[in-house]
Amino acid sequence: HNVTPRTMSLVTTSPSDLLSHFLSSHPYRTLLDLVLVTFILYIIFKKPYNPNKDKDKPTEEEINELCKEWKPEPLVPLDTQPFPKREYTASAPGPTITVGNQIALNFATFNFLGLSHDAKILEKCKGVIDHYGVGSCGPRGFYGSQKTHIDLEKKCFEFFGTEDCILYSYGFATVSSVIPAFCKRTDLIIVDEGCSYPIQHGAELSRATVKRFRHNDMEDLERILKEITTGHMKKLQTKQRRYIITQGIFENTGDLARLKRIVELKHKYKIRLMVDDSFGAGVLGKTGRGIIEHCGCEPSDVDILVINLENALGGVGGVCLGSQAMVRHQRLMGLAFTFSASLPPYTSAAAVFSLESIEESPQRMDTLRDNIRVTHRMLTEQLHPRLRLDTALNSPIFHLRMADGARRTTPGSEDQIVADEAAFQIFERIASRCLERGLAVSVPKYSKKEWMPVEPSLRLTVSSEHSHDQISRGGEILREIVDEVFDSVSPTKSF
């Protein structure tokens, strides 16, 4: 009923007339539509391009000839230097050690209390082997948990004064797994740049934002804490988990964390604290409870405590201690716990026996502290003018480094790399000659993935089993070899 005369005329008009009318009214629109329709039809019906269509396929003989001529590139760069001799030990790591066929004074291993070969512990482990065998053959969540594992976790949280404990099967993987279990991409980690590679690796696996403060520099740490609690960073405080991570005794430098001050900053800025006390447990503190006891702090001051059992405790694996909620979280989120076979039962039993031995025989730690003082005094008095000593007075780890190599150039620069390589070769010569003379010391090798290049060093360790005569004899051998090596090096050469 609403049809207009214009509409009626269009309905009765023929298609050809409509097309002519549309072309005359909208010529450019019509042209564009035709181009688009043509392009779409071209794309639909276009045959796929075959680059080999016009090429002749090689014959069987040509293929065989090409294969004969092909020389694949090596998977790894060819090293023109001879492959270094692989040393092996043929005895327990006591005050002396057999390296190959050479018996030497042992100043190279981390058996600080001599527990790895204690006669009483070995005898108890034999009984555990008779009962459980030598392997668990399963992860903790799938019938790999045995009573010795539960006993060790219970002993650890009772000994170190925490609520609960979780046992990992590999020392390196403990802290590398604990960090990503709690820190994710949106979180923040503030870590001492002097921390060892397992902590660095864990921080990278977490994918969290990482801020590094200068080694043991509390002013620099507080500067970062102020930055993240003011301005736009303050708004993220309720949404972002934040951790300070440090070590008790730093493996790469031998010095101690300033834990008392770190705890003060933790409470002041309301941030969580994680401590790796792998080298302090069994060494520091009146009763061997590590850096927390040594600094007069409380176990509750540290939210997450990680300890490698492979040093002073003479065992295998590692533990993480803290609240029950923190431990329960790791039983699903700690990848090294969930997907690794559990420890051989006798090794976890050995760690229990080691902790009992520390409680029953505190004189081990007294002897160790005395040996640390004797060794520190000896190295200081006999120090070659071209060397410096890096360590703390309470640390059983001693690093001898080049006196003029204290990072005069930018770390990682070409000049510094050359200087570090020259220093490393010097220390390798010293260690090799020391072994020939009956003294085992080590030259640490560091990953190229370290956050900052670690200055080369000659590393010595001391244990409670060393006698003063053995320490004195080791010092004499070291002094003689160092003098010989530096006498053969140009005195004007810097490192």
Coordinates of N, CA and C in Angstrom, one line a residue, residues 23 27 36 63 84-85 110 181 185 193 234 238 252 290 298 329 417 444 455 458 481 488:
L23 N 25.4 2.3 -13.6 CA 26.7 2.7 -14.1 C 26.7 4.2 -14.2
P27 N 29.6 5.4 -11.2 CA 30.7 4.7 -12.1 C 31.9 4.2 -11.3
L36 N 37.3 -5.9 -7.3 CA 37.4 -6.7 -6.1 C 36.8 -8.1 -6.5
I63 N 72.8 -37.8 -6.6 CA 72.5 -37.7 -5.1 C 73.6 -38.3 -4.3
P84 N 91.8 -31.6 28.7 CA 92.4 -31.7 30.1 C 92.3 -33.0 30.7
K85 N 93.2 -33.4 31.5 CA 93.2 -34.7 32.1 C 92.1 -34.7 33.2
F110 N 84.3 -30.2 50.5 CA 83.4 -29.5 51.5 C 83.0 -30.4 52.7
A181 N 59.0 -22.4 42.4 CA 57.7 -22.9 43.0 C 56.9 -21.8 43.7
R185 N 55.9 -15.0 36.8 CA 56.3 -13.9 35.9 C 55.9 -12.6 36.5
E193 N 74.0 -10.1 44.2 CA 74.7 -10.4 43.0 C 75.8 -11.4 43.2
K234 N 54.6 0.9 44.3 CA 53.8 0.7 45.6 C 52.4 0.1 45.3
T238 N 50.4 -5.2 46.7 CA 49.4 -6.1 47.2 C 49.2 -7.2 46.1
N252 N 81.2 -18.3 46.3 CA 82.1 -17.7 45.4 C 83.1 -16.7 46.0
G290 N 73.7 -22.8 61.8 CA 73.9 -22.0 60.6 C 73.8 -20.5 60.9
E298 N 66.0 -15.3 64.7 CA 65.1 -16.3 65.0 C 64.8 -17.1 63.7
H329 N 52.8 -26.6 49.9 CA 52.8 -26.1 48.5 C 53.8 -26.7 47.6
I417 N 88.4 -10.2 30.3 CA 88.3 -11.6 30.0 C 89.7 -12.1 29.7
P444 N 88.1 -23.3 41.0 CA 86.7 -23.3 40.5 C 86.5 -22.9 39.1
E455 N 85.7 -13.6 39.4 CA 87.1 -13.5 39.3 C 87.8 -14.9 39.7
L458 N 92.1 -19.5 43.5 CA 92.6 -20.8 44.0 C 91.8 -21.0 45.3
I481 N 105.2 -23.6 46.1 CA 104.7 -23.7 44.7 C 104.3 -22.3 44.2
S488 N 108.4 -17.6 37.7 CA 108.5 -17.9 36.3 C 107.6 -17.0 35.4

